[in-house]
Amino acid sequence: MTRLFAVALLVLLTACNQWTLVNPGPTNIRSSLQLSPTIAFNQRAGALPAQPTETWTLDGPLLNRVWILPGIPEGRPLVVAPSTFADPNARPFPAIKPTMNETEMMELIADTISIDNGQVALTTENLRPTTFSGQPGFRFDFQFAGRNELRYRGSFVGAMIDGKLFGVMLTATSLHHYQSLLPEFERLAASARRLTAAS
Amino acid sequence: MSEGRLFDRRGFLGGGCALCGLLAAGCQTTTAAGPARLNPGERPAAASDEASLWSAMERAERDIRTSAHIVRTPEVMEYLTGIMTQLAGPFARDVRLYVVRVPEFNATMAPNGMMQIWTGLLLRCSNEAQLAAVIGHELAHYTQRHAIERLRAFRSGTDIAAFLGLGLAVAVGGLGMLATQLATVGGLMAYTRDQEREADAVGIELAAAAGYDPGQGGALWERLLGEVARDERGDRGRGGFFASHPAIEERMEVIRRDTAGRTGETHAERFRSRLGGLQLALVEEELRQRRYARSEWLFDHLHKDGANPGLMLHALGEVNRLRDAAGDGERAAGFYTAAVAATGAPPEAWRGLGLVERRRGRADAASAAFTRYLALKPTAADAAMIRSYLS
Ligand SMILES: [Zn+2]
């Protein structure tokens, strides 16, 4: 497994070695969502324009990452450029529907993560109501083991606002890394503000 | 009976092996083209090419043993291992079974006796006899030493090195391999058509000798072909069975011919009851792939086969609810309603019913279903959210 893991790591490093710094303070994501981190993150640069999400990380996306959904519209999947772990034929990814309830949004997000990580079994926990950008939203936790055998934990906080899915998701290896990043993630989620053309 | 013809490429000769002994009657003696089959308990000669193949596999197996993707439920593993042990007879102590969580149809046998069955294959079996056909087939790859035969067919050292490297990769492929690598490996690692035919024939005889209906293997392939034809992605799935098992249609013909008129046990009831709670997890793994047309066809056929009516009707409800195309909501409600009236429906069928009724604006029906769901599963992962729908 070690050998395969090294290969996986190499592929990921080659594919995603372009990162730019996100400084603490209000940051606009695709001019539709504002987040205010209190620590600096690395943001994946040169992401495909078609990819509707952003990824931030502290120590590299295999170890921890914040995935940002800045308002994904109806009919769009959350992932356009699948990871190297995904079946290249597993397309298209499931897409947003305006009729989705919170359970179904959780299923959409969880299934997307599962497929993108190579059809892994993913356990979701504690789906509950919350607010996001001042709107009624939802939150859930999850865990899964990657095909690289790393154990991941994560949380999603978000809302469907005017038919678009907004949210932030934390994923980290092991309970320790997850818990150490959780306070910053909570601050990030609480700071989320949907941007409209007027603001 | 065509056993003789099937085996005349290479006789199953050699001393006192029960596994092959049961076939020997029909076998003609011909010149052995490949390595002699293994004897029970036999290990490769030290410093041979086969020994290095085995040690690569043993390293891979050590990783697999601690993998997060292995099914470890003791009752399930005891049951499945029991099926394999019975089929393997004198080889039972030489082989080990791992059930790997990959929602595709595949099973593999490493040359050192490490057998892997993917969870997607378990989902697709309607009875024990179908699983026995697969296990018998994979056992044959081991006893007939197909991997080393394949290795020796390569000419250059580069090919052999690639084969060894890929062999290791394939051994862990279901667990950790990158999909792109898996595609490459499928071709190189594939057994030959003759080896597959031989494995089919041995598998049939092993299943029959253990009292199973030997035609069930053919029924399993047949349904798999029907299912794959409905894959909306127009492909045959990640590293699935077709990557390592070519020419399935042609083999199916032979299997059908060789099992015509033969009967035996299917043990459908025992299969369902012993897999127990794992079956809902298998259904959920399949649903997660969002290949609606294909999954719907599969669940429908498993339902027609009599497998777990409550669970399969629930699964059909889930496919329709998740797809949510025109008419799906109504269909989903119908399936859920039928599911909860049948035996074996999980509490999640009530949740599904509540969600589609809520979406259809039928608040009272939704509340009743949600209440039922929460009563049956108060600690459900989405209980807090469902409760908020009720208030
Ligand atoms: Zn085979």
mmCIF file with all atom_site columns, C-alpha atoms in Angstrom, chain A:
data_model
loop_
_atom_site.group_PDB
_atom_site.id
_atom_site.type_symbol
_atom_site.label_atom_id
_atom_site.label_alt_id
_atom_site.label_comp_id
_atom_site.label_asym_id
_atom_site.label_entity_id
_atom_site.label_seq_id
_atom_site.pdbx_PDB_ins_code
_atom_site.Cartn_x
_atom_site.Cartn_y
_atom_site.Cartn_z
_atom_site.occupancy
_atom_site.B_iso_or_equiv
_atom_site.pdbx_formal_charge
_atom_site.auth_seq_id
_atom_site.auth_comp_id
_atom_site.auth_asym_id
_atom_site.auth_atom_id
_atom_site.pdbx_PDB_model_num
ATOM 1   C CA . MET A 1 1   ? 0.000   0.000  0.000   1.00 0.00 ? 1   MET A CA 1
ATOM 2   C CA . THR A 1 2   ? 2.884   2.320  0.767   1.00 0.00 ? 2   THR A CA 1
ATOM 3   C CA . ARG A 1 3   ? 4.010   2.216  -2.820  1.00 0.00 ? 3   ARG A CA 1
ATOM 4   C CA . LEU A 1 4   ? 0.562   3.006  -4.136  1.00 0.00 ? 4   LEU A CA 1
ATOM 5   C CA . PHE A 1 5   ? 0.150   5.772  -1.640  1.00 0.00 ? 5   PHE A CA 1
ATOM 6   C CA . ALA A 1 6   ? 3.396   7.319  -2.839  1.00 0.00 ? 6   ALA A CA 1
ATOM 7   C CA . VAL A 1 7   ? 2.140   7.162  -6.411  1.00 0.00 ? 7   VAL A CA 1
ATOM 8   C CA . ALA A 1 8   ? -1.128  8.764  -5.394  1.00 0.00 ? 8   ALA A CA 1
ATOM 9   C CA . LEU A 1 9   ? 0.695   11.493 -3.546  1.00 0.00 ? 9   LEU A CA 1
ATOM 10  C CA . LEU A 1 10  ? 2.963   12.146 -6.493  1.00 0.00 ? 10  LEU A CA 1
ATOM 11  C CA . VAL A 1 11  ? 0.039   12.435 -8.886  1.00 0.00 ? 11  VAL A CA 1
ATOM 12  C CA . LEU A 1 12  ? -1.721  14.836 -6.567  1.00 0.00 ? 12  LEU A CA 1
ATOM 13  C CA . LEU A 1 13  ? 1.369   16.939 -6.015  1.00 0.00 ? 13  LEU A CA 1
ATOM 14  C CA . THR A 1 14  ? 2.081   17.206 -9.711  1.00 0.00 ? 14  THR A CA 1
ATOM 15  C CA . ALA A 1 15  ? -1.480  18.039 -10.582 1.00 0.00 ? 15  ALA A CA 1
ATOM 16  C CA . CYS A 1 16  ? -2.089  20.541 -7.824  1.00 0.00 ? 16  CYS A CA 1
ATOM 17  C CA . ASN A 1 17  ? 1.129   22.299 -6.973  1.00 0.00 ? 17  ASN A CA 1
ATOM 18  C CA . GLN A 1 18  ? -0.167  25.764 -7.772  1.00 0.00 ? 18  GLN A CA 1
ATOM 19  C CA . TRP A 1 19  ? -1.336  27.516 -4.633  1.00 0.00 ? 19  TRP A CA 1
ATOM 20  C CA . THR A 1 20  ? -1.830  31.137 -3.679  1.00 0.00 ? 20  THR A CA 1
ATOM 21  C CA . LEU A 1 21  ? -2.164  32.648 -0.237  1.00 0.00 ? 21  LEU A CA 1
ATOM 22  C CA . VAL A 1 22  ? -5.502  33.695 1.261   1.00 0.00 ? 22  VAL A CA 1
ATOM 23  C CA . ASN A 1 23  ? -4.864  36.263 3.989   1.00 0.00 ? 23  ASN A CA 1
ATOM 24  C CA . PRO A 1 24  ? -6.994  36.594 7.122   1.00 0.00 ? 24  PRO A CA 1
ATOM 25  C CA . GLY A 1 25  ? -9.949  38.935 6.709   1.00 0.00 ? 25  GLY A CA 1
ATOM 26  C CA . PRO A 1 26  ? -12.931 39.124 4.348   1.00 0.00 ? 26  PRO A CA 1
ATOM 27  C CA . THR A 1 27  ? -12.378 37.281 1.066   1.00 0.00 ? 27  THR A CA 1
ATOM 28  C CA . ASN A 1 28  ? -14.793 37.091 -1.837  1.00 0.00 ? 28  ASN A CA 1
ATOM 29  C CA . ILE A 1 29  ? -15.301 33.722 -3.525  1.00 0.00 ? 29  ILE A CA 1
ATOM 30  C CA . ARG A 1 30  ? -16.420 34.026 -7.165  1.00 0.00 ? 30  ARG A CA 1
ATOM 31  C CA . SER A 1 31  ? -18.118 37.314 -6.205  1.00 0.00 ? 31  SER A CA 1
ATOM 32  C CA . SER A 1 32  ? -21.019 35.359 -4.738  1.00 0.00 ? 32  SER A CA 1
ATOM 33  C CA . LEU A 1 33  ? -19.857 34.406 -1.229  1.00 0.00 ? 33  LEU A CA 1
ATOM 34  C CA . GLN A 1 34  ? -17.753 36.218 1.345   1.00 0.00 ? 34  GLN A CA 1
ATOM 35  C CA . LEU A 1 35  ? -15.784 34.350 4.009   1.00 0.00 ? 35  LEU A CA 1
ATOM 36  C CA . SER A 1 36  ? -13.606 35.858 6.732   1.00 0.00 ? 36  SER A CA 1
ATOM 37  C CA . PRO A 1 37  ? -10.843 33.498 7.845   1.00 0.00 ? 37  PRO A CA 1
ATOM 38  C CA . THR A 1 38  ? -8.833  34.424 10.925  1.00 0.00 ? 38  THR A CA 1
ATOM 39  C CA . ILE A 1 39  ? -5.763  32.498 9.764   1.00 0.00 ? 39  ILE A CA 1
ATOM 40  C CA . ALA A 1 40  ? -4.057  32.321 6.374   1.00 0.00 ? 40  ALA A CA 1
ATOM 41  C CA . PHE A 1 41  ? -4.989  29.493 3.986   1.00 0.00 ? 41  PHE A CA 1
ATOM 42  C CA . ASN A 1 42  ? -3.544  28.272 0.730   1.00 0.00 ? 42  ASN A CA 1
ATOM 43  C CA . GLN A 1 43  ? -5.987  28.445 -2.132  1.00 0.00 ? 43  GLN A CA 1
ATOM 44  C CA . ARG A 1 44  ? -5.746  26.257 -5.183  1.00 0.00 ? 44  ARG A CA 1
ATOM 45  C CA . ALA A 1 45  ? -4.864  28.526 -8.058  1.00 0.00 ? 45  ALA A CA 1
ATOM 46  C CA . GLY A 1 46  ? -5.684  28.050 -11.687 1.00 0.00 ? 46  GLY A CA 1
ATOM 47  C CA . ALA A 1 47  ? -8.667  25.842 -10.937 1.00 0.00 ? 47  ALA A CA 1
ATOM 48  C CA . LEU A 1 48  ? -10.677 24.985 -14.016 1.00 0.00 ? 48  LEU A CA 1
ATOM 49  C CA . PRO A 1 49  ? -13.104 27.822 -14.710 1.00 0.00 ? 49  PRO A CA 1
ATOM 50  C CA . ALA A 1 50  ? -15.825 25.180 -15.075 1.00 0.00 ? 50  ALA A CA 1
ATOM 51  C CA . GLN A 1 51  ? -15.173 23.852 -11.561 1.00 0.00 ? 51  GLN A CA 1
ATOM 52  C CA . PRO A 1 52  ? -17.769 25.687 -9.491  1.00 0.00 ? 52  PRO A CA 1
ATOM 53  C CA . THR A 1 53  ? -16.032 25.251 -6.121  1.00 0.00 ? 53  THR A CA 1
ATOM 54  C CA . GLU A 1 54  ? -12.883 26.499 -4.379  1.00 0.00 ? 54  GLU A CA 1
ATOM 55  C CA . THR A 1 55  ? -10.452 24.559 -2.206  1.00 0.00 ? 55  THR A CA 1
ATOM 56  C CA . TRP A 1 56  ? -8.419  25.976 0.672   1.00 0.00 ? 56  TRP A CA 1
ATOM 57  C CA . THR A 1 57  ? -5.887  24.039 2.709   1.00 0.00 ? 57  THR A CA 1
ATOM 58  C CA . LEU A 1 58  ? -3.372  24.520 5.483   1.00 0.00 ? 58  LEU A CA 1
ATOM 59  C CA . ASP A 1 59  ? -1.098  21.504 5.009   1.00 0.00 ? 59  ASP A CA 1
ATOM 60  C CA . GLY A 1 60  ? -2.118  20.106 1.620   1.00 0.00 ? 60  GLY A CA 1
ATOM 61  C CA . PRO A 1 61  ? -5.469  18.806 0.399   1.00 0.00 ? 61  PRO A CA 1
ATOM 62  C CA . LEU A 1 62  ? -4.714  15.198 1.361   1.00 0.00 ? 62  LEU A CA 1
ATOM 63  C CA . LEU A 1 63  ? -4.384  16.230 5.016   1.00 0.00 ? 63  LEU A CA 1
ATOM 64  C CA . ASN A 1 64  ? -6.945  18.968 5.435   1.00 0.00 ? 64  ASN A CA 1
ATOM 65  C CA . ARG A 1 65  ? -9.094  21.126 3.249   1.00 0.00 ? 65  ARG A CA 1
ATOM 66  C CA . VAL A 1 66  ? -11.947 23.559 3.254   1.00 0.00 ? 66  VAL A CA 1
ATOM 67  C CA . TRP A 1 67  ? -14.205 23.104 0.254   1.00 0.00 ? 67  TRP A CA 1
ATOM 68  C CA . ILE A 1 68  ? -16.268 26.139 -0.631  1.00 0.00 ? 68  ILE A CA 1
ATOM 69  C CA . LEU A 1 69  ? -19.549 26.055 -2.563  1.00 0.00 ? 69  LEU A CA 1
ATOM 70  C CA . PRO A 1 70  ? -20.251 29.634 -3.636  1.00 0.00 ? 70  PRO A CA 1
ATOM 71  C CA . GLY A 1 71  ? -23.824 29.058 -4.861  1.00 0.00 ? 71  GLY A CA 1
ATOM 72  C CA . ILE A 1 72  ? -24.103 26.095 -7.245  1.00 0.00 ? 72  ILE A CA 1
ATOM 73  C CA . PRO A 1 73  ? -27.134 26.587 -9.506  1.00 0.00 ? 73  PRO A CA 1
ATOM 74  C CA . GLU A 1 74  ? -29.794 24.114 -10.520 1.00 0.00 ? 74  GLU A CA 1
ATOM 75  C CA . GLY A 1 75  ? -28.687 21.376 -12.884 1.00 0.00 ? 75  GLY A CA 1
ATOM 76  C CA . ARG A 1 76  ? -25.012 21.682 -11.962 1.00 0.00 ? 76  ARG A CA 1
ATOM 77  C CA . PRO A 1 77  ? -22.907 19.005 -10.247 1.00 0.00 ? 77  PRO A CA 1
ATOM 78  C CA . LEU A 1 78  ? -20.551 19.934 -7.403  1.00 0.00 ? 78  LEU A CA 1
ATOM 79  C CA . VAL A 1 79  ? -17.578 18.339 -9.103  1.00 0.00 ? 79  VAL A CA 1
ATOM 80  C CA . VAL A 1 80  ? -16.642 18.946 -12.709 1.00 0.00 ? 80  VAL A CA 1
ATOM 81  C CA . ALA A 1 81  ? -12.998 17.856 -12.591 1.00 0.00 ? 81  ALA A CA 1
ATOM 82  C CA . PRO A 1 82  ? -12.928 14.555 -10.646 1.00 0.00 ? 82  PRO A CA 1
ATOM 83  C CA . SER A 1 83  ? -9.978  13.587 -8.470  1.00 0.00 ? 83  SER A CA 1
ATOM 84  C CA . THR A 1 84  ? -7.460  10.982 -9.544  1.00 0.00 ? 84  THR A CA 1
ATOM 85  C CA . PHE A 1 85  ? -9.200  8.514  -7.233  1.00 0.00 ? 85  PHE A CA 1
ATOM 86  C CA . ALA A 1 86  ? -12.473 8.743  -9.129  1.00 0.00 ? 86  ALA A CA 1
ATOM 87  C CA . ASP A 1 87  ? -13.550 6.372  -11.866 1.00 0.00 ? 87  ASP A CA 1
ATOM 88  C CA . PRO A 1 88  ? -12.940 8.433  -15.014 1.00 0.00 ? 88  PRO A CA 1
ATOM 89  C CA . ASN A 1 89  ? -16.254 7.112  -16.311 1.00 0.00 ? 89  ASN A CA 1
ATOM 90  C CA . ALA A 1 90  ? -18.224 8.164  -13.250 1.00 0.00 ? 90  ALA A CA 1
ATOM 91  C CA . ARG A 1 91  ? -19.685 11.176 -14.949 1.00 0.00 ? 91  ARG A CA 1
ATOM 92  C CA . PRO A 1 92  ? -21.715 13.227 -14.772 1.00 0.00 ? 92  PRO A CA 1
ATOM 93  C CA . PHE A 1 93  ? -21.764 13.687 -11.026 1.00 0.00 ? 93  PHE A CA 1
ATOM 94  C CA . PRO A 1 94  ? -25.224 14.151 -9.482  1.00 0.00 ? 94  PRO A CA 1
ATOM 95  C CA . ALA A 1 95  ? -26.623 17.643 -9.930  1.00 0.00 ? 95  ALA A CA 1
ATOM 96  C CA . ILE A 1 96  ? -28.527 20.202 -7.858  1.00 0.00 ? 96  ILE A CA 1
ATOM 97  C CA . LYS A 1 97  ? -32.307 20.200 -8.047  1.00 0.00 ? 97  LYS A CA 1
ATOM 98  C CA . PRO A 1 98  ? -34.412 23.008 -6.602  1.00 0.00 ? 98  PRO A CA 1
ATOM 99  C CA . THR A 1 99  ? -36.864 20.467 -5.156  1.00 0.00 ? 99  THR A CA 1
ATOM 100 C CA . MET A 1 100 ? -34.213 18.942 -2.878  1.00 0.00 ? 100 MET A CA 1
ATOM 101 C CA . ASN A 1 101 ? -34.803 18.941 0.841   1.00 0.00 ? 101 ASN A CA 1
ATOM 102 C CA . GLU A 1 102 ? -31.969 18.993 3.377   1.00 0.00 ? 102 GLU A CA 1
ATOM 103 C CA . THR A 1 103 ? -31.698 15.208 3.542   1.00 0.00 ? 103 THR A CA 1
ATOM 104 C CA . GLU A 1 104 ? -31.352 15.071 -0.211  1.00 0.00 ? 104 GLU A CA 1
ATOM 105 C CA . MET A 1 105 ? -28.759 17.844 -0.264  1.00 0.00 ? 105 MET A CA 1
ATOM 106 C CA . MET A 1 106 ? -26.782 15.867 2.299   1.00 0.00 ? 106 MET A CA 1
ATOM 107 C CA . GLU A 1 107 ? -27.133 12.785 0.097   1.00 0.00 ? 107 GLU A CA 1
ATOM 108 C CA . LEU A 1 108 ? -25.968 14.752 -2.936  1.00 0.00 ? 108 LEU A CA 1
ATOM 109 C CA . ILE A 1 109 ? -22.899 16.076 -1.134  1.00 0.00 ? 109 ILE A CA 1
ATOM 110 C CA . ALA A 1 110 ? -22.074 12.730 0.485   1.00 0.00 ? 110 ALA A CA 1
ATOM 111 C CA . ASP A 1 111 ? -22.488 10.803 -2.774  1.00 0.00 ? 111 ASP A CA 1
ATOM 112 C CA . THR A 1 112 ? -20.336 13.345 -4.592  1.00 0.00 ? 112 THR A CA 1
ATOM 113 C CA . ILE A 1 113 ? -17.554 12.928 -2.019  1.00 0.00 ? 113 ILE A CA 1
ATOM 114 C CA . SER A 1 114 ? -17.922 9.157  -2.185  1.00 0.00 ? 114 SER A CA 1
ATOM 115 C CA . ILE A 1 115 ? -17.686 8.974  -5.983  1.00 0.00 ? 115 ILE A CA 1
ATOM 116 C CA . ASP A 1 116 ? -14.857 11.522 -6.146  1.00 0.00 ? 116 ASP A CA 1
ATOM 117 C CA . ASN A 1 117 ? -12.829 9.489  -3.650  1.00 0.00 ? 117 ASN A CA 1
ATOM 118 C CA . GLY A 1 118 ? -13.197 6.252  -5.584  1.00 0.00 ? 118 GLY A CA 1
ATOM 119 C CA . GLN A 1 119 ? -16.614 4.900  -4.563  1.00 0.00 ? 119 GLN A CA 1
ATOM 120 C CA . VAL A 1 120 ? -15.760 4.830  -0.883  1.00 0.00 ? 120 VAL A CA 1
ATOM 121 C CA . ALA A 1 121 ? -18.304 4.012  1.785   1.00 0.00 ? 121 ALA A CA 1
ATOM 122 C CA . LEU A 1 122 ? -19.138 7.222  3.600   1.00 0.00 ? 122 LEU A CA 1
ATOM 123 C CA . THR A 1 123 ? -21.030 7.560  6.876   1.00 0.00 ? 123 THR A CA 1
ATOM 124 C CA . THR A 1 124 ? -23.076 10.697 7.493   1.00 0.00 ? 124 THR A CA 1
ATOM 125 C CA . GLU A 1 125 ? -24.030 11.767 10.989  1.00 0.00 ? 125 GLU A CA 1
ATOM 126 C CA . ASN A 1 126 ? -26.141 14.277 12.832  1.00 0.00 ? 126 ASN A CA 1
ATOM 127 C CA . LEU A 1 127 ? -27.948 16.159 10.064  1.00 0.00 ? 127 LEU A CA 1
ATOM 128 C CA . ARG A 1 128 ? -29.519 19.133 11.783  1.00 0.00 ? 128 ARG A CA 1
ATOM 129 C CA . PRO A 1 129 ? -30.967 22.577 11.061  1.00 0.00 ? 129 PRO A CA 1
ATOM 130 C CA . THR A 1 130 ? -28.739 25.629 11.354  1.00 0.00 ? 130 THR A CA 1
ATOM 131 C CA . THR A 1 131 ? -28.368 29.005 9.683   1.00 0.00 ? 131 THR A CA 1
ATOM 132 C CA . PHE A 1 132 ? -25.954 29.961 6.941   1.00 0.00 ? 132 PHE A CA 1
ATOM 133 C CA . SER A 1 133 ? -25.529 33.547 5.773   1.00 0.00 ? 133 SER A CA 1
ATOM 134 C CA . GLY A 1 134 ? -28.573 34.383 7.873   1.00 0.00 ? 134 GLY A CA 1
ATOM 135 C CA . GLN A 1 135 ? -30.755 31.867 6.032   1.00 0.00 ? 135 GLN A CA 1
ATOM 136 C CA . PRO A 1 136 ? -32.227 28.577 7.241   1.00 0.00 ? 136 PRO A CA 1
ATOM 137 C CA . GLY A 1 137 ? -29.641 25.960 6.446   1.00 0.00 ? 137 GLY A CA 1
ATOM 138 C CA . PHE A 1 138 ? -28.365 22.548 7.434   1.00 0.00 ? 138 PHE A CA 1
ATOM 139 C CA . ARG A 1 139 ? -25.291 20.943 8.829   1.00 0.00 ? 139 ARG A CA 1
ATOM 140 C CA . PHE A 1 140 ? -23.946 17.396 9.057   1.00 0.00 ? 140 PHE A CA 1
ATOM 141 C CA . ASP A 1 141 ? -20.786 15.492 9.925   1.00 0.00 ? 141 ASP A CA 1
ATOM 142 C CA . PHE A 1 142 ? -19.293 12.574 8.042   1.00 0.00 ? 142 PHE A CA 1
ATOM 143 C CA . GLN A 1 143 ? -16.414 10.144 7.967   1.00 0.00 ? 143 GLN A CA 1
ATOM 144 C CA . PHE A 1 144 ? -14.850 7.847  5.426   1.00 0.00 ? 144 PHE A CA 1
ATOM 145 C CA . ALA A 1 145 ? -11.633 6.035  4.620   1.00 0.00 ? 145 ALA A CA 1
ATOM 146 C CA . GLY A 1 146 ? -9.915  7.120  1.429   1.00 0.00 ? 146 GLY A CA 1
ATOM 147 C CA . ARG A 1 147 ? -8.625  4.619  -1.109  1.00 0.00 ? 147 ARG A CA 1
ATOM 148 C CA . ASN A 1 148 ? -5.213  5.748  0.182   1.00 0.00 ? 148 ASN A CA 1
ATOM 149 C CA . GLU A 1 149 ? -6.296  4.216  3.545   1.00 0.00 ? 149 GLU A CA 1
ATOM 150 C CA . LEU A 1 150 ? -6.280  7.587  5.301   1.00 0.00 ? 150 LEU A CA 1
ATOM 151 C CA . ARG A 1 151 ? -9.260  8.035  7.612   1.00 0.00 ? 151 ARG A CA 1
ATOM 152 C CA . TYR A 1 152 ? -11.104 11.286 7.076   1.00 0.00 ? 152 TYR A CA 1
ATOM 153 C CA . ARG A 1 153 ? -13.594 13.224 9.158   1.00 0.00 ? 153 ARG A CA 1
ATOM 154 C CA . GLY A 1 154 ? -15.556 16.194 8.045   1.00 0.00 ? 154 GLY A CA 1
ATOM 155 C CA . SER A 1 155 ? -18.419 18.616 8.489   1.00 0.00 ? 155 SER A CA 1
ATOM 156 C CA . PHE A 1 156 ? -20.600 20.554 6.089   1.00 0.00 ? 156 PHE A CA 1
ATOM 157 C CA . VAL A 1 157 ? -22.534 23.732 6.823   1.00 0.00 ? 157 VAL A CA 1
ATOM 158 C CA . GLY A 1 158 ? -24.644 25.349 4.132   1.00 0.00 ? 158 GLY A CA 1
ATOM 159 C CA . ALA A 1 159 ? -28.006 26.340 2.737   1.00 0.00 ? 159 ALA A CA 1
ATOM 160 C CA . MET A 1 160 ? -30.014 26.379 -0.446  1.00 0.00 ? 160 MET A CA 1
ATOM 161 C CA . ILE A 1 161 ? -30.614 30.072 -1.087  1.00 0.00 ? 161 ILE A CA 1
ATOM 162 C CA . ASP A 1 162 ? -32.714 31.123 -4.079  1.00 0.00 ? 162 ASP A CA 1
ATOM 163 C CA . GLY A 1 163 ? -32.210 27.714 -5.645  1.00 0.00 ? 163 GLY A CA 1
ATOM 164 C CA . LYS A 1 164 ? -28.415 27.778 -5.311  1.00 0.00 ? 164 LYS A CA 1
ATOM 165 C CA . LEU A 1 165 ? -26.365 25.637 -2.956  1.00 0.00 ? 165 LEU A CA 1
ATOM 166 C CA . PHE A 1 166 ? -23.983 27.588 -0.724  1.00 0.00 ? 166 PHE A CA 1
ATOM 167 C CA . GLY A 1 167 ? -21.745 26.052 1.886   1.00 0.00 ? 167 GLY A CA 1
ATOM 168 C CA . VAL A 1 168 ? -18.365 25.272 3.400   1.00 0.00 ? 168 VAL A CA 1
ATOM 169 C CA . MET A 1 169 ? -17.018 21.834 4.176   1.00 0.00 ? 169 MET A CA 1
ATOM 170 C CA . LEU A 1 170 ? -14.095 20.789 6.344   1.00 0.00 ? 170 LEU A CA 1
ATOM 171 C CA . THR A 1 171 ? -12.302 17.518 5.663   1.00 0.00 ? 171 THR A CA 1
ATOM 172 C CA . ALA A 1 172 ? -9.267  16.401 7.666   1.00 0.00 ? 172 ALA A CA 1
ATOM 173 C CA . THR A 1 173 ? -7.351  13.244 8.372   1.00 0.00 ? 173 THR A CA 1
ATOM 174 C CA . SER A 1 174 ? -7.906  11.784 11.810  1.00 0.00 ? 174 SER A CA 1
ATOM 175 C CA . LEU A 1 175 ? -9.836  13.107 14.755  1.00 0.00 ? 175 LEU A CA 1
ATOM 176 C CA . HIS A 1 176 ? -6.880  15.182 15.914  1.00 0.00 ? 176 HIS A CA 1
ATOM 177 C CA . HIS A 1 177 ? -6.498  17.248 12.740  1.00 0.00 ? 177 HIS A CA 1
ATOM 178 C CA . TYR A 1 178 ? -10.245 17.571 12.412  1.00 0.00 ? 178 TYR A CA 1
ATOM 179 C CA . GLN A 1 179 ? -10.660 18.846 15.943  1.00 0.00 ? 179 GLN A CA 1
ATOM 180 C CA . SER A 1 180 ? -7.732  21.248 15.744  1.00 0.00 ? 180 SER A CA 1
ATOM 181 C CA . LEU A 1 181 ? -9.229  22.876 12.634  1.00 0.00 ? 181 LEU A CA 1
ATOM 182 C CA . LEU A 1 182 ? -12.836 22.802 13.800  1.00 0.00 ? 182 LEU A CA 1
ATOM 183 C CA . PRO A 1 183 ? -12.820 26.157 15.675  1.00 0.00 ? 183 PRO A CA 1
ATOM 184 C CA . GLU A 1 184 ? -11.527 27.999 12.608  1.00 0.00 ? 184 GLU A CA 1
ATOM 185 C CA . PHE A 1 185 ? -14.067 26.173 10.475  1.00 0.00 ? 185 PHE A CA 1
ATOM 186 C CA . GLU A 1 186 ? -16.880 27.242 12.806  1.00 0.00 ? 186 GLU A CA 1
ATOM 187 C CA . ARG A 1 187 ? -15.705 30.863 12.551  1.00 0.00 ? 187 ARG A CA 1
ATOM 188 C CA . LEU A 1 188 ? -15.498 30.546 8.784   1.00 0.00 ? 188 LEU A CA 1
ATOM 189 C CA . ALA A 1 189 ? -19.023 29.133 8.531   1.00 0.00 ? 189 ALA A CA 1
ATOM 190 C CA . ALA A 1 190 ? -20.357 31.849 10.849  1.00 0.00 ? 190 ALA A CA 1
ATOM 191 C CA . SER A 1 191 ? -18.651 34.534 8.773   1.00 0.00 ? 191 SER A CA 1
ATOM 192 C CA . ALA A 1 192 ? -20.253 33.385 5.521   1.00 0.00 ? 192 ALA A CA 1
ATOM 193 C CA . ARG A 1 193 ? -22.187 36.091 3.754   1.00 0.00 ? 193 ARG A CA 1
ATOM 194 C CA . ARG A 1 194 ? -23.887 35.652 0.446   1.00 0.00 ? 194 ARG A CA 1
ATOM 195 C CA . LEU A 1 195 ? -22.957 38.445 -1.973  1.00 0.00 ? 195 LEU A CA 1
ATOM 196 C CA . THR A 1 196 ? -25.586 39.819 -4.301  1.00 0.00 ? 196 THR A CA 1
ATOM 197 C CA . ALA A 1 197 ? -25.025 42.108 -7.246  1.00 0.00 ? 197 ALA A CA 1
ATOM 198 C CA . ALA A 1 198 ? -25.976 45.100 -5.106  1.00 0.00 ? 198 ALA A CA 1
ATOM 199 C CA . SER A 1 199 ? -23.512 44.479 -2.265  1.00 0.00 ? 199 SER A CA 1
#
